[in-house]
Coordinates of C-alpha atoms in Angstrom, one line a residue:
M218 CA 110.8 139.4 141.9
V219 CA 111.7 136.3 143.9
R220 CA 115.5 135.7 143.8
L221 CA 115.9 133.1 146.5
V222 CA 118.5 130.4 145.5
L223 CA 119.5 127.6 147.9
P224 CA 123.1 126.7 148.5
N225 CA 124.5 124.3 145.9
P226 CA 128.2 123.7 146.3
G227 CA 130.0 122.0 143.5
L228 CA 127.5 122.9 140.8
E229 CA 130.1 124.4 138.5
D230 CA 132.0 121.1 138.6
R231 CA 128.9 119.0 137.7
I232 CA 127.8 121.0 134.6
P233 CA 129.8 122.0 131.5
S234 CA 130.5 125.7 131.2
L235 CA 128.8 127.7 128.5
D236 CA 132.1 128.3 126.7
A237 CA 132.6 124.5 126.4
L238 CA 129.2 123.7 125.1
D239 CA 130.0 124.3 121.4
A240 CA 133.1 122.1 121.6
I241 CA 131.2 119.4 123.5
E242 CA 128.6 119.4 120.8
K243 CA 131.2 118.8 118.1
E244 CA 132.8 116.0 120.2
E245 CA 129.3 114.3 120.5
A246 CA 128.8 114.3 116.8
G247 CA 130.2 110.8 116.3
S248 CA 129.0 109.2 119.5
R249 CA 125.6 110.7 120.2
P250 CA 122.7 110.7 117.7
K251 CA 121.0 113.9 116.7
W252 CA 117.8 114.8 114.8
D253 CA 118.0 114.7 111.0
N254 CA 116.1 117.9 110.8
K255 CA 113.9 120.3 112.9
A256 CA 110.7 118.8 111.5
Q257 CA 111.6 115.4 112.8
Y258 CA 112.2 116.7 116.3
M259 CA 109.0 118.7 116.3
L260 CA 106.9 115.8 115.1
T261 CA 108.4 113.6 117.8
C262 CA 107.5 116.1 120.5
V263 CA 104.0 116.6 119.1
G264 CA 103.5 112.9 118.8
F265 CA 104.5 112.4 122.4
C266 CA 102.4 115.3 123.8
V267 CA 99.3 114.7 121.6
G268 CA 97.9 111.3 122.6
L269 CA 94.7 109.4 123.3
G270 CA 93.7 111.8 126.0
N271 CA 93.3 114.6 123.5
V272 CA 90.7 112.5 121.7
W273 CA 88.8 110.8 124.5
R274 CA 89.2 112.9 127.7
F275 CA 89.2 116.5 126.6
P276 CA 85.8 116.3 124.8
Y277 CA 84.3 114.6 127.9
L278 CA 85.6 117.4 130.2
C279 CA 84.1 120.0 127.8
Q280 CA 80.8 118.3 128.0
S281 CA 80.9 117.9 131.8
H282 CA 81.9 121.5 132.5
G283 CA 79.7 123.8 130.6
G284 CA 80.8 123.1 127.0
G285 CA 82.5 126.2 125.5
A286 CA 82.9 127.6 129.1
F287 CA 85.5 125.0 129.8
M288 CA 87.7 126.4 127.0
I289 CA 88.3 129.6 129.1
P290 CA 90.1 128.0 132.1
F291 CA 91.7 125.4 129.8
L292 CA 93.3 128.1 127.6
I293 CA 94.3 130.3 130.5
L294 CA 96.0 127.5 132.4
L295 CA 97.6 126.2 129.2
V296 CA 99.4 129.6 128.9
V297 CA 100.4 130.1 132.6
E298 CA 101.0 126.4 133.5
G299 CA 101.6 124.2 130.5
I300 CA 103.8 126.3 128.3
P301 CA 106.2 127.5 131.0
L302 CA 106.9 124.0 132.2
L303 CA 107.3 122.7 128.7
Y304 CA 109.8 125.5 127.9
L305 CA 111.7 124.7 131.1
E306 CA 112.0 121.0 130.2
F307 CA 113.1 121.8 126.7
A308 CA 115.7 124.3 127.8
I309 CA 117.2 122.3 130.7
G310 CA 117.5 119.2 128.5
Q311 CA 119.1 121.2 125.7
R312 CA 121.5 122.9 128.1
L313 CA 122.8 119.9 130.1
R314 CA 122.5 117.4 127.2
K315 CA 121.3 114.5 129.3
G316 CA 118.3 112.4 130.2
S317 CA 116.1 113.0 133.2
V318 CA 118.4 111.3 135.7
G319 CA 121.5 113.0 134.4
V320 CA 119.9 116.4 134.3
W321 CA 118.6 116.4 137.9
S322 CA 121.8 114.7 139.3
S323 CA 123.9 117.4 137.6
I324 CA 121.8 120.2 139.2
H325 CA 122.2 118.5 142.6
P326 CA 123.1 114.9 143.6
A327 CA 120.2 114.8 146.0
L328 CA 117.8 115.5 143.2
K329 CA 118.6 112.2 141.4
G330 CA 115.4 110.8 142.9
V331 CA 113.4 113.2 140.6
G332 CA 114.8 111.4 137.5
I333 CA 114.2 108.0 139.0
A334 CA 110.6 108.9 139.8
S335 CA 110.1 110.0 136.2
M336 CA 111.5 106.7 135.1
F337 CA 109.1 104.7 137.3
V338 CA 106.1 106.6 136.1
S339 CA 107.1 106.2 132.4
F340 CA 107.5 102.5 133.1
M341 CA 104.1 102.0 134.7
V342 CA 102.2 104.2 132.3
G343 CA 103.9 102.4 129.4
L344 CA 102.7 99.0 130.8
Y345 CA 99.0 99.8 130.4
Y346 CA 99.2 102.3 127.6
N347 CA 100.5 99.7 125.2
T348 CA 97.7 97.3 126.3
I349 CA 95.3 99.9 125.0
I350 CA 97.1 99.8 121.7
A351 CA 96.7 96.0 121.8
W352 CA 92.9 96.5 122.2
V353 CA 93.0 99.0 119.3
M354 CA 94.7 96.4 117.1
W355 CA 92.1 93.8 118.0
Y356 CA 89.3 96.2 116.8
F357 CA 91.4 97.1 113.8
F358 CA 91.7 93.4 112.8
N359 CA 88.0 92.9 113.3
S360 CA 87.1 95.9 111.1
F361 CA 87.7 94.0 107.9
Q362 CA 84.3 92.4 108.1
D363 CA 81.0 93.5 106.7
P364 CA 78.8 93.8 108.7
L365 CA 81.1 94.7 111.6
P366 CA 81.0 92.1 114.4
W367 CA 79.7 94.6 116.9
S368 CA 76.8 95.7 114.7
E369 CA 74.5 93.0 115.8
C370 CA 74.1 90.4 118.6
P371 CA 75.2 86.8 118.0
I372 CA 72.7 84.0 117.9
N373 CA 72.6 81.7 121.0
A374 CA 73.7 78.1 121.1
N375 CA 70.1 76.8 120.6
Q376 CA 69.6 79.0 117.5
T377 CA 66.4 80.4 119.0
G378 CA 67.4 84.0 119.6
Y379 CA 70.1 86.3 120.6
V380 CA 72.6 85.7 123.4
E381 CA 70.9 86.8 126.6
E382 CA 73.7 89.1 127.8
C383 CA 73.8 90.9 124.4
A384 CA 70.0 91.1 124.2
H385 CA 69.8 92.8 127.6
S386 CA 72.6 95.3 126.7
T387 CA 73.7 96.3 123.2
P388 CA 75.9 94.7 120.5
V389 CA 78.7 97.2 121.0
D390 CA 78.7 96.6 124.8
Y391 CA 78.6 92.9 124.3
F392 CA 81.5 92.9 121.8
W393 CA 83.6 95.1 124.1
Y394 CA 83.0 93.4 127.5
R395 CA 82.5 89.8 126.4
E396 CA 84.0 89.2 123.0
T397 CA 87.1 91.4 123.6
L398 CA 87.7 91.5 127.3
N399 CA 85.6 88.5 128.5
I400 CA 85.5 90.5 131.6
S401 CA 85.0 89.0 135.1
D402 CA 82.5 90.3 137.7
N403 CA 85.2 91.8 140.0
I404 CA 88.9 92.5 140.1
S405 CA 89.6 89.6 142.5
N406 CA 88.3 87.1 140.0
S407 CA 91.3 87.0 137.8
G408 CA 90.3 84.2 135.5
S409 CA 92.7 83.1 132.7
V410 CA 94.7 84.7 129.9
Q411 CA 92.6 85.6 126.9
W412 CA 94.7 84.4 123.9
W413 CA 93.3 86.9 121.4
V414 CA 94.3 89.8 123.7
L415 CA 97.7 88.2 124.4
L416 CA 98.3 87.9 120.6
C417 CA 97.5 91.5 120.0
L418 CA 99.6 92.5 123.0
T419 CA 102.5 90.6 121.4
C420 CA 102.0 92.5 118.2
A421 CA 101.8 95.8 120.0
W422 CA 105.1 95.3 121.8
S423 CA 106.8 93.9 118.7
V424 CA 105.8 97.0 116.7
L425 CA 107.1 99.2 119.5
Y426 CA 110.4 97.3 119.6
V427 CA 110.9 97.7 115.9
C428 CA 110.2 101.4 116.0
T429 CA 112.5 102.1 119.0
I430 CA 115.2 99.5 118.3
R431 CA 117.8 102.2 117.7
G432 CA 116.3 105.1 119.6
I433 CA 115.7 108.4 117.8
E434 CA 117.4 107.0 114.7
T435 CA 114.3 104.8 114.1
T436 CA 111.5 106.6 116.0
G437 CA 112.5 109.8 114.1
K438 CA 111.5 108.0 110.9
A439 CA 108.3 106.6 112.3
V440 CA 106.9 109.9 113.5
Y441 CA 106.5 111.1 109.9
I442 CA 103.5 108.8 109.8
T443 CA 102.4 108.3 113.4
S444 CA 102.3 112.1 114.1
T445 CA 100.7 113.3 110.9
L446 CA 98.3 110.6 110.0
P447 CA 95.9 111.3 112.9
Y448 CA 95.3 114.8 111.6
V449 CA 94.5 113.5 108.2
V450 CA 92.0 111.0 109.7
L451 CA 90.5 113.6 112.0
T452 CA 89.9 115.9 109.0
I453 CA 88.3 113.1 107.0
F454 CA 86.0 112.3 110.0
L455 CA 85.1 115.9 110.4
I456 CA 84.2 116.2 106.7
R457 CA 82.2 113.0 106.9
G458 CA 80.7 113.9 110.3
L459 CA 79.3 117.2 109.0
T460 CA 77.4 115.4 106.3
L461 CA 75.6 113.2 108.8
K462 CA 72.2 114.0 110.3
G463 CA 72.5 115.6 113.7
A464 CA 76.2 116.3 113.6
T465 CA 75.6 120.0 114.2
N466 CA 73.5 119.2 117.2
G467 CA 76.6 117.7 118.8
I468 CA 78.9 120.6 117.9
I469 CA 76.4 123.2 119.1
F470 CA 76.0 121.2 122.4
L471 CA 79.7 121.0 122.9
F472 CA 80.4 124.7 122.4
T473 CA 77.3 126.2 124.0
P474 CA 78.8 127.8 127.1
N475 CA 77.4 127.5 130.6
V476 CA 79.2 130.4 132.2
T477 CA 78.0 129.3 135.7
E478 CA 80.6 126.5 135.5
L479 CA 83.4 129.1 135.7
A480 CA 82.5 129.6 139.4
N481 CA 83.0 125.9 140.1
P482 CA 86.5 125.2 141.5
V483 CA 86.3 121.6 140.1
T484 CA 86.1 123.1 136.6
W485 CA 89.4 124.9 137.1
L486 CA 91.0 121.9 138.8
D487 CA 90.1 119.6 135.9
A488 CA 91.3 122.2 133.4
G489 CA 94.6 122.4 135.1
A490 CA 95.0 118.7 135.3
Q491 CA 94.1 118.3 131.6
V492 CA 96.6 120.9 130.6
F493 CA 99.3 119.2 132.6
Y494 CA 98.6 115.6 131.4
S495 CA 98.1 116.6 127.7
F496 CA 101.6 117.9 127.5
S497 CA 103.2 114.6 128.8
L498 CA 105.2 116.6 131.3
A499 CA 107.4 115.1 134.0
F500 CA 107.8 111.8 132.2
G501 CA 111.4 112.6 131.3
G502 CA 110.9 111.9 127.6
L503 CA 110.8 115.6 126.5
I504 CA 114.0 116.3 128.4
S505 CA 115.8 113.5 126.6
F506 CA 114.3 114.6 123.2
S507 CA 115.6 118.1 123.6
S508 CA 119.0 116.9 124.6
Y509 CA 119.6 115.7 121.1
N510 CA 119.2 119.3 119.7
S511 CA 121.8 121.7 118.6
I512 CA 122.9 123.8 121.6
H513 CA 121.7 127.0 119.8
N514 CA 118.3 125.6 118.9
N515 CA 115.4 128.0 119.7
C516 CA 113.7 126.0 122.4
E517 CA 111.5 128.9 123.3
M518 CA 109.8 128.9 119.9
D519 CA 109.6 125.1 120.0
S520 CA 107.7 125.2 123.3
V521 CA 105.2 127.8 122.0
I522 CA 104.6 125.9 118.7
V523 CA 104.1 122.5 120.4
S524 CA 101.7 124.1 122.9
V525 CA 99.7 125.8 120.2
I526 CA 99.5 122.5 118.2
N527 CA 98.5 120.6 121.4
G528 CA 95.7 123.1 122.3
F529 CA 94.4 123.2 118.8
T530 CA 94.4 119.4 118.6
S531 CA 92.3 119.1 121.7
V532 CA 89.7 121.6 120.4
Y533 CA 89.8 120.1 116.9
A534 CA 89.4 116.5 118.2
A535 CA 86.5 117.5 120.4
T536 CA 84.8 119.0 117.4
V537 CA 85.2 115.8 115.4
V538 CA 84.1 113.6 118.3
Y539 CA 81.0 115.6 119.1
S540 CA 80.0 115.7 115.4
I541 CA 79.9 111.9 115.6
I542 CA 78.3 111.9 119.0
G543 CA 75.6 114.3 117.7
F544 CA 74.9 111.9 114.8
R545 CA 74.7 109.0 117.3
A546 CA 72.4 110.9 119.7
T547 CA 70.1 111.9 116.8
A548 CA 70.0 108.4 115.5
R549 CA 69.1 107.1 119.0
F550 CA 66.5 109.9 119.4
D551 CA 64.9 108.9 116.1
D552 CA 64.9 105.2 117.0
C553 CA 63.3 106.1 120.3
F554 CA 60.7 108.3 118.6
N555 CA 59.9 105.6 115.9
T556 CA 59.3 103.1 118.7
N557 CA 56.8 105.4 120.3
I558 CA 55.1 106.0 116.9
L559 CA 54.9 102.3 116.2
T560 CA 53.4 101.7 119.7
L561 CA 50.7 104.3 118.9
I562 CA 50.0 103.0 115.4
N563 CA 49.7 99.4 116.5
A564 CA 47.5 100.2 119.5
F565 CA 44.9 102.3 117.5
D566 CA 45.4 100.5 114.1
L567 CA 46.4 103.8 112.4
P568 CA 47.6 103.9 108.8
E569 CA 51.3 103.8 108.4
G570 CA 52.7 107.3 107.8
N571 CA 49.9 109.1 109.5
V572 CA 52.0 109.7 112.7
T573 CA 55.2 111.6 112.4
Q574 CA 57.6 113.3 114.9
E575 CA 56.0 116.6 114.0
N576 CA 52.4 115.6 114.8
F577 CA 53.1 113.0 117.4
A578 CA 51.9 115.1 120.4
E579 CA 48.7 116.0 118.5
M580 CA 48.0 112.4 117.7
Q581 CA 48.6 111.4 121.3
Q582 CA 45.9 113.9 122.3
W583 CA 43.5 112.5 119.7
C584 CA 44.1 108.9 120.7
N585 CA 43.6 109.8 124.4
A586 CA 40.3 111.5 123.6
T587 CA 39.2 108.6 121.4
D588 CA 39.8 105.7 123.8
F589 CA 41.1 106.9 127.2
E590 CA 41.4 103.4 128.7
A591 CA 43.4 101.9 125.8
Y592 CA 45.7 104.9 125.6
G593 CA 46.3 104.7 129.4
K594 CA 47.7 101.2 129.0
L595 CA 50.4 102.3 126.6
R596 CA 54.0 102.8 127.7
F597 CA 56.1 105.3 125.8
Q598 CA 59.8 105.8 126.0
T599 CA 61.2 109.1 127.1
C600 CA 62.9 110.6 124.1
D601 CA 65.0 113.7 124.8
L602 CA 67.8 114.6 122.5
T603 CA 69.6 116.6 125.2
S604 CA 69.8 113.6 127.5
F605 CA 71.3 111.5 124.7
L606 CA 73.9 114.2 124.1
S607 CA 74.6 114.5 127.8
E608 CA 75.6 110.9 128.3
G609 CA 79.2 111.7 129.2
V610 CA 81.7 109.0 128.4
E611 CA 85.5 109.1 128.3
G612 CA 88.4 106.8 127.8
T613 CA 87.8 103.3 126.5
G614 CA 84.0 103.9 126.7
L615 CA 84.2 106.6 124.1
A616 CA 86.5 104.8 121.8
F617 CA 85.2 101.2 122.0
I618 CA 81.5 101.8 122.7
V619 CA 80.2 105.2 121.7
F620 CA 82.3 105.7 118.5
T621 CA 82.0 102.1 117.4
E622 CA 78.2 102.3 117.7
A623 CA 78.2 105.5 115.7
I624 CA 80.4 103.9 113.0
T625 CA 77.9 101.0 112.6
K626 CA 75.2 103.5 111.6
M627 CA 77.4 105.0 108.8
P628 CA 77.4 103.7 105.2
V629 CA 80.5 101.7 104.4
S630 CA 81.1 101.2 108.1
P631 CA 84.2 98.9 107.9
L632 CA 86.1 101.7 106.1
W633 CA 85.4 104.3 108.8
S634 CA 86.2 101.7 111.5
V635 CA 89.6 101.0 109.9
L636 CA 90.4 104.7 109.6
F637 CA 89.3 105.3 113.2
F638 CA 91.5 102.6 114.7
I639 CA 94.5 103.5 112.6
M640 CA 94.2 107.0 114.0
L641 CA 94.1 105.7 117.6
F642 CA 97.0 103.3 116.9
C643 CA 99.2 106.2 115.6
L644 CA 98.3 108.4 118.6
G645 CA 99.1 105.7 121.1
L646 CA 102.3 104.5 119.4
S647 CA 103.8 108.0 119.1
S648 CA 103.1 108.6 122.8
M649 CA 104.8 105.3 123.6
F650 CA 108.0 106.5 121.9
G651 CA 108.4 109.1 124.6
N652 CA 107.6 106.7 127.4
M653 CA 110.3 104.3 126.1
E654 CA 112.7 107.3 126.0
G655 CA 111.8 108.0 129.6
V656 CA 112.8 104.5 130.7
V657 CA 115.8 103.7 128.6
V658 CA 117.9 106.8 129.0
P659 CA 117.6 106.9 132.9
L660 CA 118.7 103.3 133.0
Q661 CA 121.8 104.2 131.0
D662 CA 122.5 107.2 133.2
L663 CA 122.1 105.1 136.3
Q664 CA 124.8 102.7 134.9
V665 CA 122.8 99.6 135.8
I666 CA 123.2 98.3 132.2
P667 CA 126.6 97.1 131.0
Q668 CA 128.0 99.6 128.6
K669 CA 129.0 97.0 126.0
W670 CA 125.5 95.7 125.6
P671 CA 124.3 96.3 122.0
K672 CA 121.4 98.8 121.4
E673 CA 119.1 96.1 120.1
L674 CA 119.5 93.9 123.2
L675 CA 118.8 96.7 125.7
T676 CA 115.7 97.8 123.9
G677 CA 114.5 94.2 123.5
L678 CA 115.0 93.3 127.2
I679 CA 113.0 96.4 128.3
C680 CA 110.2 95.6 125.9
L681 CA 110.2 91.9 126.9
G682 CA 110.1 92.7 130.6
C683 CA 107.1 95.1 130.1
Y684 CA 105.4 92.6 127.9
L685 CA 105.6 89.8 130.5
I686 CA 104.3 92.1 133.3
A687 CA 101.5 93.2 131.0
F688 CA 100.1 89.7 131.0
V689 CA 98.0 90.8 134.0
F690 CA 96.0 93.0 131.5
T691 CA 95.1 89.9 129.4
L692 CA 93.3 88.2 132.2
N693 CA 89.5 88.4 132.7
S694 CA 90.1 91.1 135.2
G695 CA 92.6 92.9 133.0
Q696 CA 90.3 95.9 132.4
Y697 CA 90.0 96.5 136.2
W698 CA 93.8 96.4 136.6
L699 CA 94.3 98.8 133.8
S700 CA 91.8 101.3 135.3
L701 CA 93.6 101.0 138.6
L702 CA 96.9 102.0 137.1
D703 CA 95.4 104.6 134.9
N704 CA 93.8 106.4 137.8
Y705 CA 96.8 106.4 140.1
A706 CA 100.1 105.8 138.3
G707 CA 99.9 108.9 136.1
S708 CA 98.2 111.4 138.5
V709 CA 99.8 112.4 141.8
P710 CA 103.3 111.3 140.9
L711 CA 103.4 113.5 137.8
L712 CA 102.2 116.6 139.8
V713 CA 104.9 116.0 142.5
I714 CA 107.6 115.4 139.9
A715 CA 106.7 118.6 137.9
F716 CA 106.6 120.7 141.0
C717 CA 110.1 119.4 142.0
E718 CA 111.4 120.0 138.5
M719 CA 110.4 123.7 138.5
F720 CA 111.6 124.2 142.1
A721 CA 114.9 122.6 141.3
V722 CA 115.6 124.8 138.3
V723 CA 114.4 128.1 139.9
Y724 CA 115.7 127.7 143.4
V725 CA 118.5 125.1 143.3
Y726 CA 120.0 125.6 139.9
G727 CA 119.2 129.3 140.0
V728 CA 116.8 131.1 137.7
D729 CA 119.5 133.8 137.0
R730 CA 121.9 131.1 135.8
F731 CA 119.1 129.6 133.8
N732 CA 118.4 132.9 132.2
K733 CA 122.0 133.2 131.1
D734 CA 122.0 129.7 129.7
I735 CA 118.9 130.5 127.6
E736 CA 120.4 133.8 126.4
F737 CA 123.5 131.9 125.3
M738 CA 121.4 129.2 123.5
I739 CA 118.8 131.4 121.7
G740 CA 120.3 134.9 121.8
H741 CA 118.1 136.7 124.3
K742 CA 116.9 136.3 127.9
P743 CA 113.4 135.1 128.7
N744 CA 111.0 138.0 129.0
L745 CA 109.0 139.0 132.1
F746 CA 106.2 136.5 131.4
W747 CA 108.5 133.6 131.7
Q748 CA 110.1 135.0 134.9
I749 CA 106.8 135.5 136.7
T750 CA 105.4 132.1 135.7
W751 CA 108.6 130.2 136.5
R752 CA 109.3 131.8 139.8
V753 CA 105.8 132.1 141.3
V754 CA 102.6 131.4 139.2
S755 CA 103.3 127.9 137.8
P756 CA 104.7 126.4 141.0
L757 CA 101.8 127.8 143.0
L758 CA 99.3 126.5 140.5
M759 CA 100.8 123.0 140.6
L760 CA 100.8 123.0 144.3
V761 CA 97.2 124.1 144.5
I762 CA 96.1 121.4 141.9
L763 CA 98.1 118.8 143.8
L764 CA 96.5 119.7 147.2
F765 CA 93.0 119.9 145.8
F766 CA 93.5 116.6 144.0
L767 CA 94.7 114.9 147.2
A768 CA 91.8 116.4 149.2
V769 CA 89.3 115.1 146.7
Q770 CA 90.9 111.6 146.6
L771 CA 91.3 111.3 150.4
N772 CA 87.6 112.0 150.8
Q773 CA 86.5 109.4 148.3
A774 CA 86.4 105.7 148.7
L775 CA 88.4 103.7 146.1
T776 CA 85.8 102.4 143.7
Y777 CA 85.8 101.0 140.1
S778 CA 83.1 100.3 137.5
V779 CA 82.0 96.6 137.2
W780 CA 80.3 94.9 134.3
D781 CA 78.1 92.2 135.8
P782 CA 75.2 90.6 133.9
A783 CA 73.8 89.3 137.2
H784 CA 73.5 92.7 138.8
E785 CA 70.1 94.2 139.2
E786 CA 71.0 97.4 137.4
F787 CA 72.5 95.6 134.3
P788 CA 73.3 96.7 131.6
K789 CA 74.5 99.7 133.5
S790 CA 78.0 99.3 135.1
H791 CA 77.8 99.6 138.8
K792 CA 80.4 100.9 141.3
A793 CA 82.2 98.4 143.6
S794 CA 84.8 99.1 146.3
Y795 CA 88.3 97.8 145.7
P796 CA 89.4 95.0 148.0
S797 CA 91.9 95.8 150.7
W798 CA 94.9 94.5 148.8
A799 CA 94.2 97.0 146.0
Y800 CA 95.2 99.8 148.4
G801 CA 98.7 98.3 148.5
V802 CA 98.8 98.4 144.7
V803 CA 97.9 102.1 144.8
V804 CA 100.7 102.7 147.3
V805 CA 103.2 101.0 145.0
V806 CA 102.1 102.8 141.7
A807 CA 101.5 106.2 143.2
G808 CA 103.5 106.2 146.5
V809 CA 106.8 104.7 145.4
P810 CA 107.6 107.3 142.7
C811 CA 106.6 110.2 145.1
L812 CA 108.6 108.7 148.0
T813 CA 111.7 108.1 145.8
I814 CA 112.4 111.8 145.7
P815 CA 112.6 112.6 149.4
C816 CA 114.1 109.2 150.3
F817 CA 117.0 109.5 147.9
A818 CA 117.6 113.1 149.1
I819 CA 117.8 111.8 152.7
Y820 CA 120.0 108.9 151.7
K821 CA 122.3 111.3 149.9
L822 CA 122.4 113.7 152.9
I823 CA 123.2 110.9 155.3
R824 CA 125.8 109.5 153.0
S825 CA 127.5 112.9 152.6
R826 CA 127.7 113.2 156.4
F827 CA 129.8 110.1 156.8
Q828 CA 131.9 110.6 153.6
K829 CA 135.3 112.1 153.6
P830 CA 135.2 115.7 152.2
E831 CA 137.7 114.8 149.4
S832 CA 135.7 111.8 148.3
Q833 CA 132.4 113.7 148.0
Q834 CA 131.2 114.2 144.4
G835 CA 128.1 114.4 142.4
L836 CA 126.4 111.1 141.5
V837 CA 126.7 112.0 137.8
S838 CA 130.1 113.7 137.8
S839 CA 130.8 113.8 134.1
L840 CA 128.9 114.3 130.9
S841 CA 126.8 111.4 129.7
T842 CA 126.6 111.0 125.9
A843 CA 124.0 108.4 125.9
S844 CA 121.8 107.9 122.9
M845 CA 118.4 106.5 123.6
N846 CA 119.7 103.0 123.2
G847 CA 123.3 103.8 122.5
D848 CA 126.6 103.2 124.2
L849 CA 127.6 105.3 127.1
K850 CA 130.7 107.4 126.9
Y851 CA 132.2 109.4 129.7

């Protein structure tokens, strides 16, 4: 077993002793908030971990990598990568009772950059994540109409037909790209602020402010709804979906395994990345949440329960999504087939009802034999159910195009639309609670905020600052900006931070010390499984995923999908290369958090060289008792 521990002078002075923890917890009772009950804490963690990615990315990955075969690497990596790191974050936060900056500074002053990097990532991800919530609110407000506004194309100004852009695409495409985003033809064409998106963005940040105004004291109440309602809605959709024609086609397609995909390294890479992102690790929020627990809370059991719920939710949501996709694909298949039947009936003046899907091939042969020349002039569409099911979509395409199209084909479609967007709103909002926690607490630990500022003011200033920056997403090019941040802000930085976290605990803090801490907190030492994964397996897996991810990204040009009605392939989105200035944006959103870690370590090393020995001390030298938005006491 690996037992290497790097030199770490002064550690005993920076962290409270085990003997003092019970007394410290009693002293914190009046100054530091705590969870009302265990259910509140678990719901908050589940709400943060289970987000929009479970609903719209996991099903896409299953479909792309062999259906049920993808479950195998996903579940394996969930056990050996996701759960160990989740347990580590829960345990170290509960032991040191601080936010991300405070925890890593206490372990070693040079590691303060890890906490700052987590704060940067939480900030940037929160910027665009709440914009998605704003889009969800826009669709929710428009769902109280019958028929739904995306169910049919609008009439043109001359009242002579449909709007050309909509006629050449679909009503759901038109409503998303033109009525909602009013999207430009490239990222450089910024355009102007779309007032309806800005209004929804204002509502989204206002709701978030109200929910987080007093930290876990208010978010702890909100999670009773935001973390449970999505499961109710998913169950309702599953029951409804199973009654729709073709729903089982989608579920069978999803879970039919293609075992050859297991030999594809990209399948394992995507599975590892999905496990990592679905747990919301390295944002700093989970560390802060666990720091509000009792010192003797069973964090090991918590990590297992949250992991099981997270994995179950991914599979459950995929089942629901593909029951609806199966219904949509079957409806499109039937429409395609009916068009071909109508073509045949009109060309040969056949009685209506004589041609069906079952005898279509036979009738084609009869028509061909009857009049070869007339039959040869006919043009039939290619109708293949598998191809309709195989149209892989993820992210906003799944939520705002595929699902909305399927909803329009359901009876009482406004009701299902309202339920669907309520579910997405709750999923997004509960995840934003953790992102806010990952920004606010580090700012307090860094002591950049005056201690006398009231909680409401601090939360309000952070929400206001994010809201103003997020104006860029309300422009005509806002969708392109959001895709840029989504692709790079929450990818490489999180992998780097997570690797540094595990390395810091195992090899800087010391895994033997960590084992003793856990034994003190839960009554027994971590078993052999945790020892192996913490020391060797999980760090190596994260390093491999990071290196493979970088290798793939470096060999690919930076491109983005463009919606351009003037393009020859319209209505398909086409790929365009980012302008040169976009590379600078990528460096900022992905490079700055990563570089913060080594740069701060070097700065601390240089500073310590020129500092008098008696004046050297840790950057966080005493115990912070910060609530999420509370006063700091030292």
